[in-house]
Structure formats: C-alpha cells, structure tokens
C-alpha cells in the first residue's frame, strides 16, 4: 500500500444506542502509512467510532471501506483476519496464560484456528514471532509470567504486542496510554511513531497534547460529530477546537 | 494446567518431581492409573464404573475447565452414546467394535444439534439452553419406547463375546474382559483429549476462556471454536455413555436425566476442573465414597452434598488439584 492512499474510509458512519445517538454522519479517511489521531473530550464518541471501525458492532448507518472493499457488517473476527487489529481502552489480555503465549496465540489466529489434531508447537515461526514482538515492546524479561501478574503499563504494552502479532495493515489503539506513567507514555508514543512507519496507525486519545507531536493527521470528535480534521498545526489553530478544549491548550 | 508459570518455592524433596512428572506425562500417568484401578478398588465392577464416569467427567471438563463453558445438558450426550451402543447391540447384535464406535459419533451428533443453538449464548444462558435441550432429549428417549424401552430402560445390551484378530474370542460377560475393553477405549480417548488440548484449537479454546472479546479481536470465530469444543466434548461423553451401556448391560432412561448432567459438574469440581486428571479423580472419589456409604445409610445424596460443599469451600481446586498443588509447593 502506498502512503497517502486511503487504507480505511468511513462514509457517513452513525451509531444509536436505543434512542441516543452516540455518533452521527462521520465521514473520514485514514491514509495508508500515516498516523491519524482521533481526539475529543470525554463521551465525544471516540470509542464508539473506534468500535465501529474495528467491527465490534455494526453501524446504524453508513459504510466502512477497507482498501476499497465494503466491510460494513462483517463479523468482528473477519475484520481481524483482513488485517485490522486493535487494542482495547480497557486492558484485555489472557490473564492466566503466559505473556509469551498471549502473543503466540494472537499470532496463531491468522494461520490455525480449528485444527484440533496437530501439535501447536509444529506451527512454524509463531514462538519466534512472539519473542521478537515482546522484545520490541520491552517485555522479554516477563515472557514466562502469567499475563495477569503484569503491572498495568506492562499489560498495555502486551496488548500492543498482541495487536501486532497478526502483522496487521491497520492498527487501531484506543487510549493506549491510559494509566501509564509519564515515562511509559513517552516510550509508548515513540513506539507508536515508529509503528506508523510500517503500517497505518489510528490512535484514539482523550488528551490532545499527547498526540499533537506525533500525528500526521488529527480528527476531532465532539458530541458524536466530526468537528474538525487536519494536520496538527491546522487543528491547533482551529477556533472551534480551541473552544471545545477550553483550558487544555496544546 | 494452563500456561500459568508457577513461581518456584521450597519443595518437598521427592514428591514435587513426581507431580511434575505426572503433569508432563498426563496420558501415560492416566494409563498407569487405569491399569492399577482394578487392583486398588474392591470390585472390578466399581473400577469399570469409575472409568466410564471418569471419562464422562473428563469429556465434560474439556468444555467446562478448559473452555470455560458450563453446560447443564451433558446427560443428553452421555445418553446419546449409551443409547447408540445399546441399540446397536440389543436391536442389531452389532460386534463390540461397531457398538463402541457408534457411541462417540452419536455423542458428537447430539452435541452438534445442541451446540448450534447453545453457542449463541454464554454464562447462565448457556447453562439454561443446554439444560432445556437435554430435557427435550430426555423426553424423546422417554417416548421412543420401541427404540429405547422408554421408562423401563433399554434392556438386553449384552455383549456376549469380544472377537479379536487371529481368532481370539473373549467372554464378554466376564467383568475383567469388560473392564479391559472399557479401560482401553477410555485410555485411547484420554490420549485424544490430551492431544486436542495441545493443538492450535486447544490454544484458541484457552484464549477464549480467558477473554472472549480479545480472542474475537485476534480473529477467532468464537461460535465456531465453541461449537467444535462442544462437539468434541460430545464425542468423548458419548463414548463414555457407550462404555457405560456395555458395563451395565442396560441403558436406564435416567442416563438422560438432568441429575446426570449435574453429576458431571460435580465430578469435575470435586476432582479439580483445572487439572487434566481431576475429573477422573473426582469420579473415583465419588463412586468409592458412594459404595462405602451406601452400606450403612440410605441417605447417600445427603453425604454426597455435604462432601461436595466442603470441597467447594475448602478445596477450591478440587481433590486432585489441591493434592498436586501441595506436592508442587
Ligand atoms: N453501549 C452503549 N449503550 C449506551 N450508550 C453508550 C454505549 N456506549 C457508549 N455510549 C454513550 O455514547 C457516548 C459516547 O461514548 P464513547 O465511549 O464513544 O465516548 P468516548 O469519546 O470514547 O469517551 P472517553 O474519552 O470517556 O473514552 C457516551 O455518552 C456514552 O455514554
Ligand atoms: Mg473511549
């Protein structure tokens, strides 16, 4: 995929919960090879948008196109197999499995799911892949621990390794730094920036400051609608965005 | 036990390696237990019951302990296999290998029919749907008198001879021959279950148990994994039912009763749902206690209930799980 083409496109996406419209008419484009951040205050609809883009639930209206193909309404596991990976806002790992197995089984989902007769150790390359990814997110020394025993920040890093396990073309992260220490956050933002060099990254973040330095594009959601879109500089200069983020200068 | 890396602490010399060995060679260890069982228990019949119910609990635990799904309908799977074998022998005079062979197929078939509906739900709803479906199966068995004998049970499940290659024929009415047959079939099934747990599917099943949303986000089709787990569990429990039919020479309609579903839950928890051998140990403890207690009181269910409660309260990992935990400490 060449940088600049649309990896993922949302067309008029909307979602209602009962009578409540959490998101309405959002059209946006996530260009390949770029890091796009989705920001907005609490309850703006960021997670809802994120969940629609990752297939967690179908939209009430609109379409989702991935590499030009309409994937609206596909079951979530199909999204994953197409190369769309995500990390959750609330940490989700396999707590009683070892850290290494967490990543290994995430990688396995792409190559073998229902084979109940061969030995899993015979799947080539998965253990190596798991080890390499753990090294990348700085968790090698924890590989043999149960994932549930890790500190919060470490679990977040593990989540990213799991999301990367399938070598996705598109990586979506929902507030990956929530609960991380400032130091961990900085390290993480470096990682996110590095990842954007190899694949399309979408970062959902509540704190505007964090993403401005590393994003190529920024989308601003407010009350379930797309308020503004542009480069970090354009967003910083936008009067409406300033009003929404009153007191939280970037 | 799953991929949990237990921190190393001071160990009892001698016994910890034994526990480690048992965990690493769970199939061989189970085979040794199967070979020793008739020597340890007061009667061969009791040993045969332990193996059949142990296999039932093991098959149930594939779904429960390893897959994290609580089914209250496994009686239908055990019963499906029991009736298949029973009908094959009583109505068609099938040879031993065919009679045993149809049991897992029937169990898997019933499981597929139940599973297609049940895997759409989870938690308490899964338990309720499986319970309701197994009650339907009970009703069918109760009504189909021509096939199942209805409330009188299916009688005449007499396996008179066990013909082996090279013209060897064993007496099917000899309890020791039956034990051998049941133990060999169960031993093979145990090896198969162990293999399933080690497979890529086994890893997916564990992942699903640990965090369904994450497993789905990884690309696992939750319903497909669950359905396959249910069907495989059904095959094992169906085989257990077939072995039970041969052992008892009769298939009582109570095999399909929901109390039999509850028994699987009880055996797995009693023995330890997080260990491979736990369900077998649960069956052995339960049946041994039953045969001992039944000698001096008719209130066995009361005793069983009390033991089960104590176990749940004080041995969260069940008899076997707790024992292994102690040895490895
Ligand atoms: N499943 C649901 N049912 C009903 N309402 C929901 C549901 N999910 C979200 N909402 C509502 O939709 C709105 C947007 O929620 P969303 O989680 O998308 O916000 P957010 O931008 O991610 O906020 P935060 O920064 O707190 O994570 C909120 O008002 C929320 O209460
Ligand atoms: Mg959110």
Coordinates of C-alpha atoms and ligand atoms in Angstrom, one line a residue:
Chain A
X1 CA 0.0 0.0 0.0
X2 CA 1.4 3.4 -0.9
X3 CA 1.5 6.1 1.6
X4 CA -1.3 8.6 1.0
X5 CA -3.9 6.3 -0.4
X6 CA -6.9 5.6 1.8
X7 CA -6.4 2.4 3.9
X8 CA -9.7 2.8 5.7
X9 CA -12.6 5.0 4.8
X10 CA -15.7 5.8 6.9
X11 CA -18.7 7.1 5.0
X12 CA -21.5 8.7 7.0
X13 CA -20.9 6.4 10.0
X14 CA -23.5 6.7 12.7
X15 CA -24.5 4.7 15.8
X16 CA -27.5 4.9 18.0
X17 CA -27.9 3.2 21.4
X18 CA -31.6 3.0 21.9
X19 CA -32.7 6.5 21.2
X20 CA -29.3 8.0 22.0
X21 CA -27.1 9.0 19.0
X22 CA -23.5 8.4 20.1
X23 CA -22.2 9.0 16.7
X24 CA -23.7 10.6 13.6
X25 CA -22.7 11.1 10.0
X26 CA -18.9 10.8 10.4
X27 CA -17.0 10.6 7.1
X28 CA -13.3 10.3 7.3
X29 CA -10.3 8.8 5.6
X30 CA -7.3 7.1 7.2
X31 CA -4.4 7.2 4.8
X32 CA -2.0 4.4 4.4
X33 CA 1.2 4.6 6.3
X34 CA 0.2 7.6 8.3
X35 CA -0.6 8.1 12.0
X36 CA -4.0 9.6 12.4
X37 CA -5.3 10.5 15.8
X38 CA -8.9 10.8 16.8
X39 CA -9.3 13.2 19.7
X40 CA -12.3 14.6 21.6
X41 CA -13.5 15.2 25.1
X42 CA -15.0 12.5 27.3
X43 CA -18.1 11.0 25.8
X44 CA -17.4 12.5 22.4
X45 CA -18.0 9.2 20.7
X46 CA -14.3 8.2 20.2
X47 CA -14.7 4.7 21.5
X48 CA -17.9 4.2 19.6
X49 CA -16.2 5.3 16.4
X50 CA -13.3 3.0 17.2
X51 CA -15.6 0.1 17.8
X52 CA -17.4 0.6 14.5
X53 CA -14.1 0.8 12.7
X54 CA -12.9 -2.5 14.3
X55 CA -16.2 -4.3 13.7
X56 CA -17.1 -4.7 17.4
X57 CA -20.6 -3.8 16.4
X58 CA -22.3 -2.8 13.1
X59 CA -23.1 0.8 12.4
X60 CA -26.7 2.1 12.5
X61 CA -25.9 3.9 9.3
X62 CA -23.0 4.4 6.9
X63 CA -20.3 2.3 5.4
X64 CA -16.8 1.2 6.1
X65 CA -14.4 0.6 3.3
X66 CA -11.1 -1.1 3.8
X67 CA -8.7 -1.0 0.8
X68 CA -11.7 -0.1 -1.3
X69 CA -13.7 -3.1 -0.2
X70 CA -17.0 -2.6 1.7
X71 CA -16.6 -4.4 5.0
X72 CA -19.6 -3.0 6.8
X73 CA -21.4 -5.6 8.9
X74 CA -18.8 -8.3 8.6
X75 CA -18.3 -10.2 11.9
X76 CA -15.5 -8.9 14.0
X77 CA -13.2 -11.9 13.6
X78 CA -13.3 -11.2 9.8
X79 CA -12.1 -7.7 10.4
X80 CA -9.1 -9.1 12.3
X81 CA -8.3 -11.6 9.6
X82 CA -8.4 -8.9 6.9
X83 CA -5.6 -7.1 8.8
X84 CA -7.4 -4.8 11.1
X85 CA -6.0 -5.1 14.7
X86 CA -6.9 -3.2 17.8
X87 CA -6.1 -2.7 21.4
X88 CA -8.8 -2.0 23.9
X89 CA -9.4 1.1 26.0
X90 CA -9.9 -1.3 29.0
X91 CA -6.9 -3.7 29.1
X92 CA -7.8 -7.1 27.7
X93 CA -5.2 -9.8 27.8
X94 CA -5.5 -13.6 28.6
X95 CA -4.7 -13.3 32.3
X96 CA -3.8 -16.9 33.2
X97 CA -1.8 -17.6 30.0
X98 CA 1.9 -16.7 30.0
X99 CA 2.9 -13.5 28.4
X100 CA 4.6 -15.3 25.6
X101 CA 1.5 -17.5 25.0
X102 CA -0.7 -14.4 24.8
X103 CA 1.2 -13.1 21.8
X104 CA 1.7 -16.6 20.3
X105 CA -2.0 -17.4 20.4
X106 CA -2.8 -14.0 18.9
X107 CA -0.4 -14.7 16.0
X108 CA -1.8 -18.2 15.7
X109 CA -5.3 -16.8 14.9
X110 CA -4.2 -16.0 11.4
X111 CA -2.8 -19.4 10.5
X112 CA -4.7 -22.0 12.5
X113 CA -7.9 -21.9 14.5
X114 CA -9.8 -25.1 14.4
X115 CA -7.1 -27.7 13.9
X116 CA -7.6 -29.9 16.9
X117 CA -5.3 -32.7 15.9
X118 CA -1.8 -31.4 15.2
X119 CA 0.5 -30.1 17.9
X120 CA 0.6 -26.4 18.3
X121 CA 4.4 -26.4 18.5
X122 CA 4.5 -27.6 14.9
X123 CA 3.2 -24.2 13.7
X124 CA 6.4 -22.7 12.4
X125 CA 7.6 -19.3 13.4
X126 CA 5.0 -18.4 15.9
X127 CA 7.2 -18.7 19.0
X128 CA 9.9 -16.7 17.4
X129 CA 7.4 -14.0 16.3
X130 CA 6.1 -13.8 19.8
X131 CA 9.6 -13.4 21.3
X132 CA 10.5 -10.7 18.7
X133 CA 7.4 -8.7 19.5
X134 CA 7.9 -9.0 23.2
X135 CA 11.4 -7.6 22.7
X136 CA 10.0 -4.8 20.7
X137 CA 7.6 -3.6 23.4
X138 CA 10.2 -4.3 26.1
X139 CA 8.6 -7.3 27.8
X140 CA 11.1 -10.1 27.1
X141 CA 12.0 -10.4 30.7
X142 CA 8.4 -11.1 31.5
X143 CA 7.8 -13.7 28.8
X144 CA 7.2 -16.6 31.2
X145 CA 5.0 -14.8 33.7
X146 CA 1.2 -15.1 33.7
X147 CA -0.1 -12.0 31.9
X148 CA -2.5 -11.2 34.8
X149 CA 0.6 -10.7 37.1
X150 CA 2.0 -7.8 35.0
X151 CA 1.8 -4.2 36.1
X152 CA -0.8 -2.1 34.3
X153 CA 1.6 -0.4 32.0
X154 CA 3.2 -3.7 31.0
X155 CA -0.2 -5.2 30.2
X156 CA -0.9 -2.2 27.9
X157 CA 2.4 -2.9 26.2
X158 CA 1.4 -6.6 25.9
X159 CA -1.8 -5.6 24.3
X160 CA 0.1 -3.7 21.6
X161 CA 2.3 -6.8 21.0
X162 CA -0.8 -8.9 20.7
X163 CA -2.3 -6.4 18.2
X164 CA 0.9 -6.5 16.2
X165 CA 1.0 -10.3 16.3
X166 CA -1.0 -10.7 13.1
X167 CA 1.1 -8.2 11.3
X168 CA -1.9 -6.0 10.6
X169 CA -2.0 -3.4 7.8
X170 CA -4.1 -1.2 10.1
X171 CA -3.6 -0.8 13.8
X172 CA -6.1 1.0 15.9
X173 CA -5.3 1.9 19.5
X174 CA -7.9 3.2 22.0
X175 CA -6.3 5.3 24.6
X176 CA -3.3 3.0 24.8
X177 CA -1.6 5.2 27.4
X178 CA -4.5 5.3 29.9
X179 CA -3.0 4.6 33.3
X180 CA 0.6 4.6 32.1
X181 CA 3.3 6.6 33.9
X182 CA 4.6 9.7 32.1
X183 CA 7.8 7.8 31.4
X184 CA 5.9 4.8 30.0
X185 CA 3.7 7.2 28.0
X186 CA 6.7 8.8 26.4
X187 CA 8.2 5.5 25.5
X188 CA 4.9 4.4 24.1
X189 CA 4.5 7.4 21.9
X190 CA 7.9 6.7 20.4
X191 CA 6.7 3.2 19.6
X192 CA 3.5 4.5 18.0
X193 CA 5.5 6.8 15.8
X194 CA 7.8 4.0 14.8
X195 CA 4.9 1.7 14.0
X196 CA 3.4 4.4 11.7
X197 CA 6.5 4.0 9.5
X198 CA 5.5 0.4 8.7
X199 CA 1.7 0.4 8.8
X200 CA -1.4 2.6 9.1
X201 CA -2.0 3.6 12.7
X202 CA -5.1 5.1 14.2
X203 CA -4.7 6.5 17.7
X204 CA -7.7 7.4 19.8
X205 CA -6.8 9.7 22.6
X206 CA -8.6 11.9 25.1
X207 CA -5.6 14.1 25.8
X208 CA -4.9 16.4 22.9
X209 CA -1.4 17.4 24.0
X210 CA -0.1 13.8 23.8
X211 CA -0.8 13.2 20.1
X212 CA 0.0 16.6 18.5
X213 CA 3.7 15.9 18.3
X214 CA 3.4 12.5 16.7
X215 CA 0.3 12.6 14.5
X216 CA 0.3 13.2 10.7
X217 CA -3.5 13.9 10.7
X218 CA -5.9 14.7 13.5
X219 CA -9.7 14.2 13.7
X220 CA -11.7 15.9 16.3
X221 CA -15.0 14.4 17.5
X222 CA -17.5 16.4 19.6
X223 CA -20.9 15.3 20.7
X224 CA -20.8 12.4 18.2
X225 CA -20.0 14.5 15.2
X226 CA -16.8 15.3 13.3
X227 CA -15.8 18.8 14.4
X228 CA -12.6 19.3 12.5
X229 CA -10.0 17.5 10.5
X230 CA -6.5 18.4 9.5
X231 CA -2.8 18.5 10.3
X232 CA -1.8 19.1 14.0
X233 CA -1.0 22.7 13.1
X234 CA -4.4 23.3 11.5
X235 CA -6.2 21.7 14.4
X236 CA -4.2 23.8 16.9
X237 CA -5.3 26.9 15.0
X238 CA -8.9 25.9 14.8
X239 CA -11.2 28.2 16.8
X240 CA -13.9 25.6 17.3
X241 CA -11.4 23.0 18.6
X242 CA -10.0 25.6 21.0
X243 CA -13.4 26.2 22.4
X244 CA -14.1 22.5 22.9
X245 CA -10.7 22.0 24.6
X246 CA -11.1 25.2 26.7
X247 CA -8.2 25.4 29.1
X248 CA -6.4 22.5 27.6
X249 CA -4.0 24.3 25.3
X250 CA -1.9 22.2 23.0
Chain B
X1 CA -2.7 -27.0 33.8
X2 CA -2.7 -24.0 31.5
X3 CA 0.2 -21.9 30.7
X4 CA 0.5 -20.4 34.2
X5 CA 4.1 -20.2 35.2
X6 CA 4.1 -21.1 38.9
X7 CA 6.7 -19.3 40.9
X8 CA 9.2 -21.8 42.4
X9 CA 9.2 -22.2 46.1
X10 CA 10.8 -24.6 48.6
X11 CA 9.8 -28.1 47.5
X12 CA 9.2 -31.4 49.3
X13 CA 12.1 -33.4 48.0
X14 CA 10.9 -36.5 46.1
X15 CA 7.3 -35.6 45.7
X16 CA 7.5 -32.4 43.7
X17 CA 9.3 -34.1 40.8
X18 CA 6.6 -36.8 40.9
X19 CA 3.9 -34.2 40.5
X20 CA 5.9 -32.5 37.7
X21 CA 6.3 -35.9 36.0
X22 CA 2.6 -36.6 36.3
X23 CA 1.8 -33.2 34.7
X24 CA 4.3 -33.7 31.9
X25 CA 3.1 -37.3 31.1
X26 CA -0.5 -36.9 31.8
X27 CA -1.6 -39.5 29.3
X28 CA 0.9 -42.1 30.5
X29 CA 0.1 -41.3 34.1
X30 CA -3.6 -41.8 33.4
X31 CA -2.9 -45.1 31.7
X32 CA -1.0 -46.3 34.8
X33 CA -4.0 -45.4 36.9
X34 CA -6.3 -47.3 34.6
X35 CA -4.0 -50.3 34.9
X36 CA -3.9 -50.1 38.6
X37 CA -7.5 -49.3 39.3
X38 CA -8.9 -52.9 39.4
X39 CA -6.2 -53.8 41.9
X40 CA -7.0 -50.8 44.1
X41 CA -10.7 -50.9 44.2
X42 CA -12.8 -53.5 46.0
X43 CA -14.6 -54.8 42.8
X44 CA -14.0 -54.9 39.1
X45 CA -17.5 -53.5 38.5
X46 CA -16.7 -50.5 40.6
X47 CA -13.5 -49.9 38.7
X48 CA -15.4 -50.1 35.4
X49 CA -17.9 -47.5 36.7
X50 CA -15.1 -45.2 37.7
X51 CA -13.5 -45.4 34.3
X52 CA -16.8 -44.8 32.4
X53 CA -17.9 -41.9 34.7
X54 CA -14.3 -40.6 34.8
X55 CA -14.3 -40.4 31.0
X56 CA -17.7 -38.7 31.1
X57 CA -16.3 -36.1 33.6
X58 CA -13.2 -35.6 31.5
X59 CA -15.2 -35.0 28.4
X60 CA -17.4 -32.6 30.2
X61 CA -14.4 -30.8 31.6
X62 CA -13.0 -30.2 28.1
X63 CA -15.8 -27.7 27.8
X64 CA -16.0 -26.6 31.4
X65 CA -12.5 -26.4 32.8
X66 CA -10.6 -25.8 29.5
X67 CA -13.3 -23.9 27.6
X68 CA -14.9 -22.0 30.5
X69 CA -18.4 -23.1 29.4
X70 CA -20.8 -24.5 32.0
X71 CA -23.2 -27.0 30.4
X72 CA -26.2 -28.4 32.3
X73 CA -27.1 -30.7 29.4
X74 CA -24.3 -33.2 29.1
X75 CA -26.7 -36.1 30.1
X76 CA -28.0 -35.9 26.6
X77 CA -24.5 -36.5 25.2
X78 CA -23.8 -39.4 27.6
X79 CA -27.3 -40.8 26.9
X80 CA -26.9 -40.3 23.2
X81 CA -23.8 -42.5 23.2
X82 CA -25.4 -45.0 25.6
X83 CA -28.5 -45.5 23.5
X84 CA -26.5 -45.7 20.3
X85 CA -24.4 -48.5 21.7
X86 CA -27.3 -50.1 23.4
X87 CA -29.5 -50.1 20.3
X88 CA -26.6 -51.4 18.2
X89 CA -26.2 -54.4 20.5
X90 CA -29.8 -55.0 21.6
X91 CA -31.5 -54.4 18.3
X92 CA -28.8 -55.2 15.7
X93 CA -26.5 -57.6 17.5
X94 CA -23.5 -55.4 16.5
X95 CA -20.0 -56.6 17.2
X96 CA -18.1 -54.9 20.0
X97 CA -16.1 -52.5 17.9
X98 CA -19.1 -51.3 15.9
X99 CA -21.1 -50.9 19.1
X100 CA -18.4 -48.8 20.7
X101 CA -17.6 -47.0 17.5
X102 CA -21.2 -45.6 17.1
X103 CA -21.1 -44.1 20.6
X104 CA -18.8 -41.1 20.0
X105 CA -20.4 -40.5 16.7
X106 CA -23.8 -40.3 18.3
X107 CA -22.5 -38.1 21.2
X108 CA -20.9 -35.7 18.7
X109 CA -24.1 -35.7 16.6
X110 CA -26.3 -34.8 19.6
X111 CA -23.7 -32.2 20.7
X112 CA -23.8 -30.6 17.2
X113 CA -27.6 -30.3 17.3
X114 CA -27.5 -28.8 20.8
X115 CA -24.4 -26.7 20.2
X116 CA -25.7 -24.9 17.1
X117 CA -28.3 -23.3 19.3
X118 CA -26.4 -23.1 22.6
X119 CA -23.2 -21.5 21.4
X120 CA -25.0 -18.3 20.6
X121 CA -25.4 -17.8 24.3
X122 CA -22.9 -17.6 27.2
X123 CA -22.8 -17.8 31.0
X124 CA -26.1 -18.7 32.7
X125 CA -28.0 -18.6 29.4
X126 CA -25.7 -21.3 28.0
X127 CA -26.4 -23.4 31.1
X128 CA -30.1 -22.9 30.7
X129 CA -30.2 -23.6 26.9
X130 CA -28.2 -26.8 27.3
X131 CA -30.5 -27.8 30.2
X132 CA -33.6 -27.2 28.2
X133 CA -32.3 -29.0 25.1
X134 CA -31.2 -32.0 27.2
X135 CA -34.7 -32.2 28.7
X136 CA -36.0 -32.4 25.1
X137 CA -33.7 -35.3 24.5
X138 CA -34.9 -36.9 27.7
X139 CA -38.4 -36.6 26.5
X140 CA -37.6 -38.2 23.2
X141 CA -35.9 -41.1 24.9
X142 CA -38.8 -41.5 27.2
X143 CA -41.3 -41.6 24.4
X144 CA -39.5 -43.7 21.8
X145 CA -40.3 -46.9 23.6
X146 CA -39.8 -49.0 20.6
X147 CA -36.1 -48.0 20.4
X148 CA -35.2 -47.1 24.0
X149 CA -37.6 -49.1 26.1
X150 CA -39.0 -45.9 27.5
X151 CA -39.1 -45.7 31.3
X152 CA -38.2 -49.4 31.7
X153 CA -34.9 -48.6 30.1
X154 CA -33.2 -50.4 27.2
X155 CA -32.6 -54.0 28.3
X156 CA -30.6 -56.8 26.7
X157 CA -27.5 -54.8 26.0
X158 CA -25.5 -58.0 26.3
X159 CA -22.1 -58.1 24.7
X160 CA -21.6 -61.8 24.7
X161 CA -18.3 -62.0 23.0
X162 CA -15.4 -59.8 22.1
X163 CA -13.8 -61.2 18.9
X164 CA -10.2 -60.2 18.5
X165 CA -7.9 -60.7 15.5
X166 CA -6.3 -64.1 14.9
X167 CA -9.5 -65.9 16.1
X168 CA -9.2 -64.9 19.7
X169 CA -12.6 -64.6 21.4
X170 CA -13.0 -63.3 24.9
X171 CA -16.1 -63.8 27.0
X172 CA -18.0 -60.5 27.0
X173 CA -19.8 -61.4 30.2
X174 CA -16.6 -61.7 32.2
X175 CA -16.3 -58.4 34.3
X176 CA -12.5 -58.4 33.8
X177 CA -12.9 -58.6 30.0
X178 CA -15.4 -55.7 30.2
X179 CA -13.0 -53.7 32.3
X180 CA -10.3 -54.3 29.8
X181 CA -12.5 -53.2 26.9
X182 CA -13.7 -50.1 28.8
X183 CA -10.2 -49.2 30.0
X184 CA -8.6 -49.5 26.6
X185 CA -11.3 -47.4 24.9
X186 CA -11.1 -44.8 27.7
X187 CA -7.3 -44.8 27.6
X188 CA -7.4 -44.0 23.8
X189 CA -9.9 -41.3 24.4
X190 CA -7.8 -39.8 27.1
X191 CA -4.8 -39.6 24.7
X192 CA -7.1 -38.0 22.2
X193 CA -8.3 -35.4 24.6
X194 CA -4.7 -34.6 25.6
X195 CA -3.8 -34.2 22.0
X196 CA -6.8 -31.8 21.5
X197 CA -5.6 -29.7 24.4
X198 CA -2.1 -29.4 22.9
X199 CA -3.5 -28.5 19.5
X200 CA -3.8 -25.0 18.0
X201 CA -7.5 -25.4 18.6
X202 CA -6.8 -26.1 22.3
X203 CA -4.8 -22.9 22.5
X204 CA -7.7 -21.0 20.9
X205 CA -10.1 -22.5 23.4
X206 CA -8.0 -21.4 26.3
X207 CA -7.7 -17.9 24.9
X208 CA -11.5 -17.8 24.5
X209 CA -12.0 -18.9 28.1
X210 CA -9.6 -16.2 29.3
X211 CA -11.0 -13.3 27.4
X212 CA -13.7 -13.7 24.7
X213 CA -13.6 -10.1 23.4
X214 CA -9.8 -10.3 23.0
X215 CA -10.0 -13.7 21.3
X216 CA -12.5 -12.3 18.9
X217 CA -10.4 -9.3 18.2
X218 CA -7.5 -11.6 17.4
X219 CA -9.6 -13.2 14.7
X220 CA -11.0 -16.3 16.4
X221 CA -14.6 -17.1 15.4
X222 CA -16.0 -17.5 18.9
X223 CA -19.0 -19.5 17.9
X224 CA -17.1 -21.9 15.7
X225 CA -14.5 -22.6 18.4
X226 CA -17.2 -23.2 21.0
X227 CA -19.2 -25.4 18.7
X228 CA -16.2 -27.5 17.9
X229 CA -15.4 -27.8 21.6
X230 CA -19.0 -28.9 22.3
X231 CA -18.9 -31.5 19.5
X232 CA -15.5 -32.9 20.7
X233 CA -16.8 -32.9 24.3
X234 CA -19.9 -34.7 23.0
X235 CA -17.8 -37.4 21.3
X236 CA -15.9 -38.1 24.5
X237 CA -19.0 -38.2 26.6
X238 CA -20.9 -40.2 24.0
X239 CA -18.1 -42.8 24.2
X240 CA -18.4 -42.8 27.9
X241 CA -22.1 -43.5 27.6
X242 CA -21.5 -46.4 25.2
X243 CA -18.9 -47.9 27.6
X244 CA -21.4 -47.4 30.5
X245 CA -24.1 -49.3 28.5
X246 CA -21.8 -52.2 27.9
X247 CA -20.8 -52.2 31.5
X248 CA -24.3 -52.1 32.9
X249 CA -25.9 -54.3 30.1
X250 CA -28.8 -51.8 30.2
X251 CA -29.5 -48.2 29.4
X252 CA -31.8 -46.7 32.1
X253 CA -33.7 -43.6 30.9
X254 CA -32.2 -41.8 33.9
X255 CA -29.0 -41.7 32.0
X256 CA -30.6 -38.8 30.2
X257 CA -32.0 -37.2 33.3
X258 CA -30.7 -33.7 34.3
X259 CA -29.3 -35.2 37.5
X260 CA -26.8 -36.9 35.3
X261 CA -25.8 -33.5 33.9
X262 CA -25.4 -32.3 37.4
X263 CA -23.2 -35.2 38.2
X264 CA -20.7 -34.2 35.5
X265 CA -20.4 -30.7 37.0
X266 CA -20.0 -32.3 40.5
X267 CA -17.3 -34.8 39.5
X268 CA -15.3 -32.2 37.6
X269 CA -15.4 -29.7 40.5
X270 CA -14.8 -32.4 43.1
X271 CA -11.7 -33.7 41.4
X272 CA -10.5 -30.4 40.1
X273 CA -11.5 -28.7 36.9
X274 CA -8.2 -27.1 36.3
X275 CA -6.2 -30.3 36.2
X276 CA -6.2 -32.9 33.4
X277 CA -6.7 -35.9 35.7
X278 CA -9.0 -34.1 38.2
X279 CA -12.3 -35.2 36.7
X280 CA -11.2 -38.8 36.8
X281 CA -10.1 -38.5 40.4
X282 CA -13.5 -36.9 41.2
X283 CA -15.3 -39.9 39.7
X284 CA -13.1 -42.3 41.6
X285 CA -13.6 -40.4 44.9
X286 CA -17.3 -40.0 44.4
X287 CA -18.1 -43.6 43.4
X288 CA -15.8 -45.1 46.1
X289 CA -17.5 -43.0 48.7
X290 CA -20.9 -43.9 47.4
X291 CA -20.2 -47.6 47.6
X292 CA -18.8 -47.3 51.1
X293 CA -21.5 -45.0 52.5
X294 CA -24.4 -46.9 50.8
X295 CA -23.5 -49.8 53.1
X296 CA -24.6 -48.1 56.3
X297 CA -27.1 -45.4 55.3
X298 CA -29.6 -44.8 52.6
X299 CA -29.0 -41.1 52.8
X300 CA -26.2 -41.1 50.3
X301 CA -27.3 -37.9 48.5
X302 CA -27.0 -36.1 51.8
X303 CA -23.5 -37.3 52.3
X304 CA -22.5 -36.5 48.7
X305 CA -23.9 -33.0 49.0
X306 CA -22.0 -32.4 52.2
X307 CA -18.8 -33.6 50.8
X308 CA -19.3 -31.5 47.7
X309 CA -20.0 -28.4 49.8
X310 CA -16.9 -28.9 51.9
X311 CA -14.8 -29.5 48.9
X312 CA -16.1 -26.3 47.2
X313 CA -15.5 -24.3 50.4
X314 CA -12.1 -25.6 51.4
X315 CA -10.5 -27.2 48.3
X316 CA -11.2 -24.7 45.6
X317 CA -9.0 -26.7 43.1
X318 CA -10.7 -30.0 43.9
X319 CA -9.2 -33.1 45.4
X320 CA -6.7 -33.7 42.7
X321 CA -5.9 -30.1 42.0
X322 CA -5.2 -29.4 45.7
X323 CA -3.1 -32.5 46.1
X324 CA -0.9 -31.6 43.1
X325 CA -0.7 -28.0 44.4
X326 CA 0.6 -29.3 47.8
X327 CA 3.1 -31.6 46.2
X328 CA 4.5 -28.9 44.0
X329 CA 4.8 -26.4 46.8
Ligands
LIG1 N1 -23.2 0.5 24.7 C1 -23.7 1.7 24.9 N2 -25.0 1.9 25.3 C2 -25.5 3.2 25.5 N3 -24.8 4.3 25.4 C3 -23.5 4.2 25.1 C4 -22.9 2.9 24.8 N4 -21.6 3.1 24.5 C5 -21.4 4.4 24.6 N5 -22.5 5.1 24.9 C6 -22.6 6.5 25.1 O1 -22.2 7.1 23.9 C7 -21.4 8.3 24.2 C8 -20.1 8.2 23.6 O2 -19.3 7.2 24.3 P1 -17.9 6.8 23.9 O3 -17.5 5.7 24.7 O4 -17.8 6.6 22.4 O5 -17.1 8.1 24.3 P2 -15.5 8.4 24.3 O6 -15.3 9.6 23.4 O7 -14.8 7.2 24.0 O8 -15.3 8.8 25.8 P3 -14.0 8.6 26.8 O9 -13.0 9.6 26.5 O10 -14.6 8.7 28.1 O11 -13.5 7.2 26.5 C9 -21.4 8.4 25.7 O12 -22.4 9.4 26.1 C10 -21.8 7.1 26.2 O13 -22.4 7.1 27.4
LIG2 MG1 -13.4 5.9 25.0

